[in-house]
Amino acid sequence: MALTVLDVAHWSTWAVCAVIKMPQLAAVLQAGSARGLSVSSLLLELAGFIVFLRYQIYYGYPLQTYLEYPIIIAQDVILLLCILHFFGKMKRALFFAVIFWGGWYMLTLRKWIIDLAMNLCTFVSAASKLVQLWCLWQTRDAGQVSALTWSMSAYTCATRIFTTVVTTNDLAGSYHPENTARARECNRFFNKWFKIKTWWMQEQ
């Protein structure tokens, strides 16, 4: 029974993550605008994903515990390029690429570096959500932010906590911010998102 639940958790997580950023991308492309989205938030989120992926590979964990992260990273990169395009800042794309590429290799130069990065990753990824929330608070407009993408993120957080603990018994990996801190921030986001939408509708 436990194996069956684990398999369902793995497959459902992969399925959701395969399209997790699609609602957000669709909203941006359809509107032709990245209004309401924060570049800084997305960069921090990408940093968190990259650290977590590198950590899993470094310690040789089973592929099924992190298979979705390359998929999410690819979608995040596409989303970042779209946002930079609509903000007229495409020239920064190469700079960001060099930083992340260099960081990928620097993380495993020493064992203590990847371990420290993984511990700090909680604060980095939690900060990414706070930055997005602050952007929403400042603009008082949810803009093209997709509530569906955030809902899917909350689901994958819960399933990945379960699958990582059962498969590797690594609490550091299971308590990655994309599993715990982000789950808390999702709840805050929805509260803030609905308040902003309500305020906007009242102003019309």
mmCIF file with all atom_site columns, C-alpha atoms in Angstrom:
data_model
loop_
_atom_site.group_PDB
_atom_site.id
_atom_site.type_symbol
_atom_site.label_atom_id
_atom_site.label_alt_id
_atom_site.label_comp_id
_atom_site.label_asym_id
_atom_site.label_entity_id
_atom_site.label_seq_id
_atom_site.pdbx_PDB_ins_code
_atom_site.Cartn_x
_atom_site.Cartn_y
_atom_site.Cartn_z
_atom_site.occupancy
_atom_site.B_iso_or_equiv
_atom_site.pdbx_formal_charge
_atom_site.auth_seq_id
_atom_site.auth_comp_id
_atom_site.auth_asym_id
_atom_site.auth_atom_id
_atom_site.pdbx_PDB_model_num
ATOM 1   C CA . MET A 1 1   ? 0.000   0.000  0.000   1.00 0.00 ? 1   MET A CA 1
ATOM 2   C CA . ALA A 1 2   ? 2.797   2.388  0.919   1.00 0.00 ? 2   ALA A CA 1
ATOM 3   C CA . LEU A 1 3   ? 4.558   1.673  -2.387  1.00 0.00 ? 3   LEU A CA 1
ATOM 4   C CA . THR A 1 4   ? 1.370   2.371  -4.316  1.00 0.00 ? 4   THR A CA 1
ATOM 5   C CA . VAL A 1 5   ? 0.865   5.694  -2.554  1.00 0.00 ? 5   VAL A CA 1
ATOM 6   C CA . LEU A 1 6   ? 4.501   6.567  -3.210  1.00 0.00 ? 6   LEU A CA 1
ATOM 7   C CA . ASP A 1 7   ? 4.161   5.775  -6.909  1.00 0.00 ? 7   ASP A CA 1
ATOM 8   C CA . VAL A 1 8   ? 1.009   7.872  -7.184  1.00 0.00 ? 8   VAL A CA 1
ATOM 9   C CA . ALA A 1 9   ? 2.758   10.750 -5.410  1.00 0.00 ? 9   ALA A CA 1
ATOM 10  C CA . HIS A 1 10  ? 5.747   10.521 -7.765  1.00 0.00 ? 10  HIS A CA 1
ATOM 11  C CA . TRP A 1 11  ? 3.700   10.319 -10.964 1.00 0.00 ? 11  TRP A CA 1
ATOM 12  C CA . SER A 1 12  ? 1.251   13.029 -9.960  1.00 0.00 ? 12  SER A CA 1
ATOM 13  C CA . THR A 1 13  ? 4.114   15.333 -8.988  1.00 0.00 ? 13  THR A CA 1
ATOM 14  C CA . TRP A 1 14  ? 5.840   14.804 -12.329 1.00 0.00 ? 14  TRP A CA 1
ATOM 15  C CA . ALA A 1 15  ? 2.594   15.323 -14.220 1.00 0.00 ? 15  ALA A CA 1
ATOM 16  C CA . VAL A 1 16  ? 1.779   18.571 -12.434 1.00 0.00 ? 16  VAL A CA 1
ATOM 17  C CA . CYS A 1 17  ? 5.342   19.876 -12.683 1.00 0.00 ? 17  CYS A CA 1
ATOM 18  C CA . ALA A 1 18  ? 5.392   19.183 -16.419 1.00 0.00 ? 18  ALA A CA 1
ATOM 19  C CA . VAL A 1 19  ? 2.874   22.006 -16.854 1.00 0.00 ? 19  VAL A CA 1
ATOM 20  C CA . ILE A 1 20  ? 3.213   23.909 -13.587 1.00 0.00 ? 20  ILE A CA 1
ATOM 21  C CA . LYS A 1 21  ? 4.378   27.159 -15.182 1.00 0.00 ? 21  LYS A CA 1
ATOM 22  C CA . MET A 1 22  ? 2.172   26.888 -18.247 1.00 0.00 ? 22  MET A CA 1
ATOM 23  C CA . PRO A 1 23  ? -0.783  28.825 -16.757 1.00 0.00 ? 23  PRO A CA 1
ATOM 24  C CA . GLN A 1 24  ? 1.601   31.617 -15.831 1.00 0.00 ? 24  GLN A CA 1
ATOM 25  C CA . LEU A 1 25  ? 3.233   31.613 -19.248 1.00 0.00 ? 25  LEU A CA 1
ATOM 26  C CA . ALA A 1 26  ? -0.149  31.570 -20.949 1.00 0.00 ? 26  ALA A CA 1
ATOM 27  C CA . ALA A 1 27  ? -1.337  34.533 -18.873 1.00 0.00 ? 27  ALA A CA 1
ATOM 28  C CA . VAL A 1 28  ? 1.765   36.560 -19.741 1.00 0.00 ? 28  VAL A CA 1
ATOM 29  C CA . LEU A 1 29  ? 1.714   35.735 -23.460 1.00 0.00 ? 29  LEU A CA 1
ATOM 30  C CA . GLN A 1 30  ? -2.021  36.257 -23.794 1.00 0.00 ? 30  GLN A CA 1
ATOM 31  C CA . ALA A 1 31  ? -1.870  39.662 -22.118 1.00 0.00 ? 31  ALA A CA 1
ATOM 32  C CA . GLY A 1 32  ? 1.386   40.622 -23.808 1.00 0.00 ? 32  GLY A CA 1
ATOM 33  C CA . SER A 1 33  ? 2.489   41.948 -20.453 1.00 0.00 ? 33  SER A CA 1
ATOM 34  C CA . ALA A 1 34  ? 4.380   40.822 -17.356 1.00 0.00 ? 34  ALA A CA 1
ATOM 35  C CA . ARG A 1 35  ? 2.593   43.303 -15.102 1.00 0.00 ? 35  ARG A CA 1
ATOM 36  C CA . GLY A 1 36  ? 2.473   42.153 -11.493 1.00 0.00 ? 36  GLY A CA 1
ATOM 37  C CA . LEU A 1 37  ? 5.407   39.745 -11.842 1.00 0.00 ? 37  LEU A CA 1
ATOM 38  C CA . SER A 1 38  ? 8.758   40.317 -10.180 1.00 0.00 ? 38  SER A CA 1
ATOM 39  C CA . VAL A 1 39  ? 12.033  39.518 -11.955 1.00 0.00 ? 39  VAL A CA 1
ATOM 40  C CA . SER A 1 40  ? 13.852  39.415 -8.612  1.00 0.00 ? 40  SER A CA 1
ATOM 41  C CA . SER A 1 41  ? 11.375  36.879 -7.275  1.00 0.00 ? 41  SER A CA 1
ATOM 42  C CA . LEU A 1 42  ? 11.834  34.606 -10.276 1.00 0.00 ? 42  LEU A CA 1
ATOM 43  C CA . LEU A 1 43  ? 15.637  34.845 -10.067 1.00 0.00 ? 43  LEU A CA 1
ATOM 44  C CA . LEU A 1 44  ? 15.585  33.859 -6.410  1.00 0.00 ? 44  LEU A CA 1
ATOM 45  C CA . GLU A 1 45  ? 13.235  30.980 -7.188  1.00 0.00 ? 45  GLU A CA 1
ATOM 46  C CA . LEU A 1 46  ? 15.571  29.783 -9.929  1.00 0.00 ? 46  LEU A CA 1
ATOM 47  C CA . ALA A 1 47  ? 18.521  29.946 -7.536  1.00 0.00 ? 47  ALA A CA 1
ATOM 48  C CA . GLY A 1 48  ? 16.630  27.793 -5.050  1.00 0.00 ? 48  GLY A CA 1
ATOM 49  C CA . PHE A 1 49  ? 15.726  25.219 -7.697  1.00 0.00 ? 49  PHE A CA 1
ATOM 50  C CA . ILE A 1 50  ? 19.296  25.033 -8.980  1.00 0.00 ? 50  ILE A CA 1
ATOM 51  C CA . VAL A 1 51  ? 20.780  24.564 -5.515  1.00 0.00 ? 51  VAL A CA 1
ATOM 52  C CA . PHE A 1 52  ? 18.281  21.835 -4.671  1.00 0.00 ? 52  PHE A CA 1
ATOM 53  C CA . LEU A 1 53  ? 18.858  20.023 -7.969  1.00 0.00 ? 53  LEU A CA 1
ATOM 54  C CA . ARG A 1 54  ? 22.635  20.217 -7.544  1.00 0.00 ? 54  ARG A CA 1
ATOM 55  C CA . TYR A 1 55  ? 22.328  18.939 -3.972  1.00 0.00 ? 55  TYR A CA 1
ATOM 56  C CA . GLN A 1 56  ? 20.304  15.903 -5.045  1.00 0.00 ? 56  GLN A CA 1
ATOM 57  C CA . ILE A 1 57  ? 22.725  15.052 -7.866  1.00 0.00 ? 57  ILE A CA 1
ATOM 58  C CA . TYR A 1 58  ? 25.795  15.586 -5.665  1.00 0.00 ? 58  TYR A CA 1
ATOM 59  C CA . TYR A 1 59  ? 24.591  13.087 -3.073  1.00 0.00 ? 59  TYR A CA 1
ATOM 60  C CA . GLY A 1 60  ? 23.423  10.611 -5.682  1.00 0.00 ? 60  GLY A CA 1
ATOM 61  C CA . TYR A 1 61  ? 19.767  10.496 -4.719  1.00 0.00 ? 61  TYR A CA 1
ATOM 62  C CA . PRO A 1 62  ? 17.324  8.532  -6.900  1.00 0.00 ? 62  PRO A CA 1
ATOM 63  C CA . LEU A 1 63  ? 16.265  10.345 -10.040 1.00 0.00 ? 63  LEU A CA 1
ATOM 64  C CA . GLN A 1 64  ? 12.585  10.083 -9.131  1.00 0.00 ? 64  GLN A CA 1
ATOM 65  C CA . THR A 1 65  ? 13.089  12.362 -6.114  1.00 0.00 ? 65  THR A CA 1
ATOM 66  C CA . TYR A 1 66  ? 14.115  15.333 -8.245  1.00 0.00 ? 66  TYR A CA 1
ATOM 67  C CA . LEU A 1 67  ? 13.121  14.562 -11.839 1.00 0.00 ? 67  LEU A CA 1
ATOM 68  C CA . GLU A 1 68  ? 10.654  17.452 -11.931 1.00 0.00 ? 68  GLU A CA 1
ATOM 69  C CA . TYR A 1 69  ? 13.238  20.112 -11.109 1.00 0.00 ? 69  TYR A CA 1
ATOM 70  C CA . PRO A 1 70  ? 14.956  20.221 -14.530 1.00 0.00 ? 70  PRO A CA 1
ATOM 71  C CA . ILE A 1 71  ? 11.475  20.559 -16.034 1.00 0.00 ? 71  ILE A CA 1
ATOM 72  C CA . ILE A 1 72  ? 10.515  23.404 -13.706 1.00 0.00 ? 72  ILE A CA 1
ATOM 73  C CA . ILE A 1 73  ? 13.859  25.136 -14.240 1.00 0.00 ? 73  ILE A CA 1
ATOM 74  C CA . ALA A 1 74  ? 13.363  25.012 -18.020 1.00 0.00 ? 74  ALA A CA 1
ATOM 75  C CA . GLN A 1 75  ? 9.886   26.518 -17.655 1.00 0.00 ? 75  GLN A CA 1
ATOM 76  C CA . ASP A 1 76  ? 11.192  29.180 -15.279 1.00 0.00 ? 76  ASP A CA 1
ATOM 77  C CA . VAL A 1 77  ? 13.904  30.136 -17.764 1.00 0.00 ? 77  VAL A CA 1
ATOM 78  C CA . ILE A 1 78  ? 11.317  30.534 -20.517 1.00 0.00 ? 78  ILE A CA 1
ATOM 79  C CA . LEU A 1 79  ? 9.112   32.588 -18.190 1.00 0.00 ? 79  LEU A CA 1
ATOM 80  C CA . LEU A 1 80  ? 12.083  34.748 -17.199 1.00 0.00 ? 80  LEU A CA 1
ATOM 81  C CA . LEU A 1 81  ? 12.898  35.425 -20.857 1.00 0.00 ? 81  LEU A CA 1
ATOM 82  C CA . CYS A 1 82  ? 9.284   36.417 -21.504 1.00 0.00 ? 82  CYS A CA 1
ATOM 83  C CA . ILE A 1 83  ? 9.273   38.777 -18.542 1.00 0.00 ? 83  ILE A CA 1
ATOM 84  C CA . LEU A 1 84  ? 12.591  40.334 -19.554 1.00 0.00 ? 84  LEU A CA 1
ATOM 85  C CA . HIS A 1 85  ? 11.243  40.757 -23.083 1.00 0.00 ? 85  HIS A CA 1
ATOM 86  C CA . PHE A 1 86  ? 8.085   42.554 -21.975 1.00 0.00 ? 86  PHE A CA 1
ATOM 87  C CA . PHE A 1 87  ? 10.074  44.688 -19.541 1.00 0.00 ? 87  PHE A CA 1
ATOM 88  C CA . GLY A 1 88  ? 12.535  45.575 -22.309 1.00 0.00 ? 88  GLY A CA 1
ATOM 89  C CA . LYS A 1 89  ? 15.508  44.088 -20.430 1.00 0.00 ? 89  LYS A CA 1
ATOM 90  C CA . MET A 1 90  ? 16.535  41.197 -22.674 1.00 0.00 ? 90  MET A CA 1
ATOM 91  C CA . LYS A 1 91  ? 20.182  42.326 -22.576 1.00 0.00 ? 91  LYS A CA 1
ATOM 92  C CA . ARG A 1 92  ? 20.349  41.100 -18.987 1.00 0.00 ? 92  ARG A CA 1
ATOM 93  C CA . ALA A 1 93  ? 19.564  37.524 -20.010 1.00 0.00 ? 93  ALA A CA 1
ATOM 94  C CA . LEU A 1 94  ? 23.180  36.690 -20.898 1.00 0.00 ? 94  LEU A CA 1
ATOM 95  C CA . PHE A 1 95  ? 24.422  38.101 -17.602 1.00 0.00 ? 95  PHE A CA 1
ATOM 96  C CA . PHE A 1 96  ? 21.961  35.994 -15.619 1.00 0.00 ? 96  PHE A CA 1
ATOM 97  C CA . ALA A 1 97  ? 22.896  32.901 -17.662 1.00 0.00 ? 97  ALA A CA 1
ATOM 98  C CA . VAL A 1 98  ? 26.597  33.336 -16.848 1.00 0.00 ? 98  VAL A CA 1
ATOM 99  C CA . ILE A 1 99  ? 25.869  33.809 -13.140 1.00 0.00 ? 99  ILE A CA 1
ATOM 100 C CA . PHE A 1 100 ? 23.729  30.683 -12.879 1.00 0.00 ? 100 PHE A CA 1
ATOM 101 C CA . TRP A 1 101 ? 26.084  28.609 -15.015 1.00 0.00 ? 101 TRP A CA 1
ATOM 102 C CA . GLY A 1 102 ? 29.056  29.603 -12.865 1.00 0.00 ? 102 GLY A CA 1
ATOM 103 C CA . GLY A 1 103 ? 27.093  29.006 -9.681  1.00 0.00 ? 103 GLY A CA 1
ATOM 104 C CA . TRP A 1 104 ? 26.172  25.490 -10.823 1.00 0.00 ? 104 TRP A CA 1
ATOM 105 C CA . TYR A 1 105 ? 29.849  24.488 -10.878 1.00 0.00 ? 105 TYR A CA 1
ATOM 106 C CA . MET A 1 106 ? 30.947  26.465 -7.832  1.00 0.00 ? 106 MET A CA 1
ATOM 107 C CA . LEU A 1 107 ? 28.383  24.726 -5.637  1.00 0.00 ? 107 LEU A CA 1
ATOM 108 C CA . THR A 1 108 ? 30.313  21.447 -5.685  1.00 0.00 ? 108 THR A CA 1
ATOM 109 C CA . LEU A 1 109 ? 33.858  22.761 -5.396  1.00 0.00 ? 109 LEU A CA 1
ATOM 110 C CA . ARG A 1 110 ? 33.699  21.821 -1.703  1.00 0.00 ? 110 ARG A CA 1
ATOM 111 C CA . LYS A 1 111 ? 31.260  19.682 0.229   1.00 0.00 ? 111 LYS A CA 1
ATOM 112 C CA . TRP A 1 112 ? 30.656  22.414 2.787   1.00 0.00 ? 112 TRP A CA 1
ATOM 113 C CA . ILE A 1 113 ? 29.633  24.807 0.004   1.00 0.00 ? 113 ILE A CA 1
ATOM 114 C CA . ILE A 1 114 ? 26.770  22.642 -1.253  1.00 0.00 ? 114 ILE A CA 1
ATOM 115 C CA . ASP A 1 115 ? 25.683  21.863 2.321   1.00 0.00 ? 115 ASP A CA 1
ATOM 116 C CA . LEU A 1 116 ? 25.709  25.535 3.288   1.00 0.00 ? 116 LEU A CA 1
ATOM 117 C CA . ALA A 1 117 ? 23.905  26.498 0.088   1.00 0.00 ? 117 ALA A CA 1
ATOM 118 C CA . MET A 1 118 ? 21.219  23.925 0.798   1.00 0.00 ? 118 MET A CA 1
ATOM 119 C CA . ASN A 1 119 ? 20.684  25.309 4.294   1.00 0.00 ? 119 ASN A CA 1
ATOM 120 C CA . LEU A 1 120 ? 20.578  28.904 3.043   1.00 0.00 ? 120 LEU A CA 1
ATOM 121 C CA . CYS A 1 121 ? 18.319  27.822 0.203   1.00 0.00 ? 121 CYS A CA 1
ATOM 122 C CA . THR A 1 122 ? 15.358  27.882 2.578   1.00 0.00 ? 122 THR A CA 1
ATOM 123 C CA . PHE A 1 123 ? 15.749  31.594 3.136   1.00 0.00 ? 123 PHE A CA 1
ATOM 124 C CA . VAL A 1 124 ? 16.467  32.300 -0.533  1.00 0.00 ? 124 VAL A CA 1
ATOM 125 C CA . SER A 1 125 ? 13.397  30.537 -1.846  1.00 0.00 ? 125 SER A CA 1
ATOM 126 C CA . ALA A 1 126 ? 11.160  31.877 0.912   1.00 0.00 ? 126 ALA A CA 1
ATOM 127 C CA . ALA A 1 127 ? 12.482  35.343 0.071   1.00 0.00 ? 127 ALA A CA 1
ATOM 128 C CA . SER A 1 128 ? 11.452  34.823 -3.569  1.00 0.00 ? 128 SER A CA 1
ATOM 129 C CA . LYS A 1 129 ? 7.835   34.442 -2.505  1.00 0.00 ? 129 LYS A CA 1
ATOM 130 C CA . LEU A 1 130 ? 8.024   37.420 -0.157  1.00 0.00 ? 130 LEU A CA 1
ATOM 131 C CA . VAL A 1 131 ? 9.467   39.552 -2.965  1.00 0.00 ? 131 VAL A CA 1
ATOM 132 C CA . GLN A 1 132 ? 6.549   38.582 -5.213  1.00 0.00 ? 132 GLN A CA 1
ATOM 133 C CA . LEU A 1 133 ? 4.069   39.359 -2.454  1.00 0.00 ? 133 LEU A CA 1
ATOM 134 C CA . TRP A 1 134 ? 5.746   42.713 -1.866  1.00 0.00 ? 134 TRP A CA 1
ATOM 135 C CA . CYS A 1 135 ? 5.476   43.454 -5.586  1.00 0.00 ? 135 CYS A CA 1
ATOM 136 C CA . LEU A 1 136 ? 1.752   42.727 -5.428  1.00 0.00 ? 136 LEU A CA 1
ATOM 137 C CA . TRP A 1 137 ? 1.367   44.862 -2.338  1.00 0.00 ? 137 TRP A CA 1
ATOM 138 C CA . GLN A 1 138 ? 3.161   47.809 -3.928  1.00 0.00 ? 138 GLN A CA 1
ATOM 139 C CA . THR A 1 139 ? 1.253   47.698 -7.202  1.00 0.00 ? 139 THR A CA 1
ATOM 140 C CA . ARG A 1 140 ? -2.091  46.769 -5.605  1.00 0.00 ? 140 ARG A CA 1
ATOM 141 C CA . ASP A 1 141 ? -2.655  44.714 -8.727  1.00 0.00 ? 141 ASP A CA 1
ATOM 142 C CA . ALA A 1 142 ? -2.267  40.965 -9.259  1.00 0.00 ? 142 ALA A CA 1
ATOM 143 C CA . GLY A 1 143 ? -1.645  41.694 -12.940 1.00 0.00 ? 143 GLY A CA 1
ATOM 144 C CA . GLN A 1 144 ? -0.727  38.514 -14.804 1.00 0.00 ? 144 GLN A CA 1
ATOM 145 C CA . VAL A 1 145 ? 0.071   36.453 -11.687 1.00 0.00 ? 145 VAL A CA 1
ATOM 146 C CA . SER A 1 146 ? -1.530  33.022 -12.065 1.00 0.00 ? 146 SER A CA 1
ATOM 147 C CA . ALA A 1 147 ? -3.351  31.629 -9.030  1.00 0.00 ? 147 ALA A CA 1
ATOM 148 C CA . LEU A 1 148 ? -3.490  28.239 -10.790 1.00 0.00 ? 148 LEU A CA 1
ATOM 149 C CA . THR A 1 149 ? 0.301   28.018 -10.965 1.00 0.00 ? 149 THR A CA 1
ATOM 150 C CA . TRP A 1 150 ? 0.529   28.782 -7.250  1.00 0.00 ? 150 TRP A CA 1
ATOM 151 C CA . SER A 1 151 ? -2.121  26.139 -6.494  1.00 0.00 ? 151 SER A CA 1
ATOM 152 C CA . MET A 1 152 ? -0.160  23.536 -8.427  1.00 0.00 ? 152 MET A CA 1
ATOM 153 C CA . SER A 1 153 ? 2.993   24.563 -6.581  1.00 0.00 ? 153 SER A CA 1
ATOM 154 C CA . ALA A 1 154 ? 1.305   24.021 -3.234  1.00 0.00 ? 154 ALA A CA 1
ATOM 155 C CA . TYR A 1 155 ? 0.308   20.482 -4.282  1.00 0.00 ? 155 TYR A CA 1
ATOM 156 C CA . THR A 1 156 ? 3.795   19.538 -5.456  1.00 0.00 ? 156 THR A CA 1
ATOM 157 C CA . CYS A 1 157 ? 5.265   20.879 -2.207  1.00 0.00 ? 157 CYS A CA 1
ATOM 158 C CA . ALA A 1 158 ? 3.145   18.476 -0.178  1.00 0.00 ? 158 ALA A CA 1
ATOM 159 C CA . THR A 1 159 ? 3.809   15.449 -2.385  1.00 0.00 ? 159 THR A CA 1
ATOM 160 C CA . ARG A 1 160 ? 7.548   16.072 -2.582  1.00 0.00 ? 160 ARG A CA 1
ATOM 161 C CA . ILE A 1 161 ? 7.895   16.252 1.213   1.00 0.00 ? 161 ILE A CA 1
ATOM 162 C CA . PHE A 1 162 ? 6.339   12.795 1.373   1.00 0.00 ? 162 PHE A CA 1
ATOM 163 C CA . THR A 1 163 ? 8.304   11.233 -1.479  1.00 0.00 ? 163 THR A CA 1
ATOM 164 C CA . THR A 1 164 ? 11.687  12.617 -0.401  1.00 0.00 ? 164 THR A CA 1
ATOM 165 C CA . VAL A 1 165 ? 11.317  11.490 3.214   1.00 0.00 ? 165 VAL A CA 1
ATOM 166 C CA . VAL A 1 166 ? 10.110  8.003  2.233   1.00 0.00 ? 166 VAL A CA 1
ATOM 167 C CA . THR A 1 167 ? 12.730  7.495  -0.486  1.00 0.00 ? 167 THR A CA 1
ATOM 168 C CA . THR A 1 168 ? 15.862  9.078  1.023   1.00 0.00 ? 168 THR A CA 1
ATOM 169 C CA . ASN A 1 169 ? 15.026  9.812  4.669   1.00 0.00 ? 169 ASN A CA 1
ATOM 170 C CA . ASP A 1 170 ? 16.823  13.134 4.128   1.00 0.00 ? 170 ASP A CA 1
ATOM 171 C CA . LEU A 1 171 ? 15.019  15.803 6.094   1.00 0.00 ? 171 LEU A CA 1
ATOM 172 C CA . ALA A 1 172 ? 17.213  18.558 4.632   1.00 0.00 ? 172 ALA A CA 1
ATOM 173 C CA . GLY A 1 173 ? 15.998  17.667 1.169   1.00 0.00 ? 173 GLY A CA 1
ATOM 174 C CA . SER A 1 174 ? 12.389  17.230 2.189   1.00 0.00 ? 174 SER A CA 1
ATOM 175 C CA . TYR A 1 175 ? 12.336  20.514 4.064   1.00 0.00 ? 175 TYR A CA 1
ATOM 176 C CA . HIS A 1 176 ? 13.569  22.393 1.046   1.00 0.00 ? 176 HIS A CA 1
ATOM 177 C CA . PRO A 1 177 ? 11.750  25.728 0.870   1.00 0.00 ? 177 PRO A CA 1
ATOM 178 C CA . GLU A 1 178 ? 9.970   24.682 -2.261  1.00 0.00 ? 178 GLU A CA 1
ATOM 179 C CA . ASN A 1 179 ? 8.267   22.124 -0.012  1.00 0.00 ? 179 ASN A CA 1
ATOM 180 C CA . THR A 1 180 ? 7.741   23.929 3.290   1.00 0.00 ? 180 THR A CA 1
ATOM 181 C CA . ALA A 1 181 ? 8.311   27.665 3.189   1.00 0.00 ? 181 ALA A CA 1
ATOM 182 C CA . ARG A 1 182 ? 6.685   27.944 -0.206  1.00 0.00 ? 182 ARG A CA 1
ATOM 183 C CA . ALA A 1 183 ? 3.646   26.070 1.070   1.00 0.00 ? 183 ALA A CA 1
ATOM 184 C CA . ARG A 1 184 ? 3.229   28.697 3.785   1.00 0.00 ? 184 ARG A CA 1
ATOM 185 C CA . GLU A 1 185 ? 3.828   31.505 1.314   1.00 0.00 ? 185 GLU A CA 1
ATOM 186 C CA . CYS A 1 186 ? 1.234   30.034 -1.054  1.00 0.00 ? 186 CYS A CA 1
ATOM 187 C CA . ASN A 1 187 ? -1.373  30.431 1.646   1.00 0.00 ? 187 ASN A CA 1
ATOM 188 C CA . ARG A 1 188 ? -0.313  34.035 2.220   1.00 0.00 ? 188 ARG A CA 1
ATOM 189 C CA . PHE A 1 189 ? -0.285  34.656 -1.509  1.00 0.00 ? 189 PHE A CA 1
ATOM 190 C CA . PHE A 1 190 ? -3.846  33.481 -2.006  1.00 0.00 ? 190 PHE A CA 1
ATOM 191 C CA . ASN A 1 191 ? -5.067  35.670 0.837   1.00 0.00 ? 191 ASN A CA 1
ATOM 192 C CA . LYS A 1 192 ? -3.243  38.680 -0.629  1.00 0.00 ? 192 LYS A CA 1
ATOM 193 C CA . TRP A 1 193 ? -4.291  37.836 -4.197  1.00 0.00 ? 193 TRP A CA 1
ATOM 194 C CA . PHE A 1 194 ? -7.980  37.691 -3.364  1.00 0.00 ? 194 PHE A CA 1
ATOM 195 C CA . LYS A 1 195 ? -7.756  40.926 -1.359  1.00 0.00 ? 195 LYS A CA 1
ATOM 196 C CA . ILE A 1 196 ? -6.118  42.708 -4.286  1.00 0.00 ? 196 ILE A CA 1
ATOM 197 C CA . LYS A 1 197 ? -8.655  41.347 -6.763  1.00 0.00 ? 197 LYS A CA 1
ATOM 198 C CA . THR A 1 198 ? -11.494 42.411 -4.493  1.00 0.00 ? 198 THR A CA 1
ATOM 199 C CA . TRP A 1 199 ? -10.003 45.880 -4.113  1.00 0.00 ? 199 TRP A CA 1
ATOM 200 C CA . TRP A 1 200 ? -9.526  46.192 -7.893  1.00 0.00 ? 200 TRP A CA 1
ATOM 201 C CA . MET A 1 201 ? -13.126 45.161 -8.629  1.00 0.00 ? 201 MET A CA 1
ATOM 202 C CA . GLN A 1 202 ? -14.450 47.664 -6.113  1.00 0.00 ? 202 GLN A CA 1
ATOM 203 C CA . GLU A 1 203 ? -12.443 50.423 -7.770  1.00 0.00 ? 203 GLU A CA 1
ATOM 204 C CA . GLN A 1 204 ? -13.973 49.741 -11.177 1.00 0.00 ? 204 GLN A CA 1
#
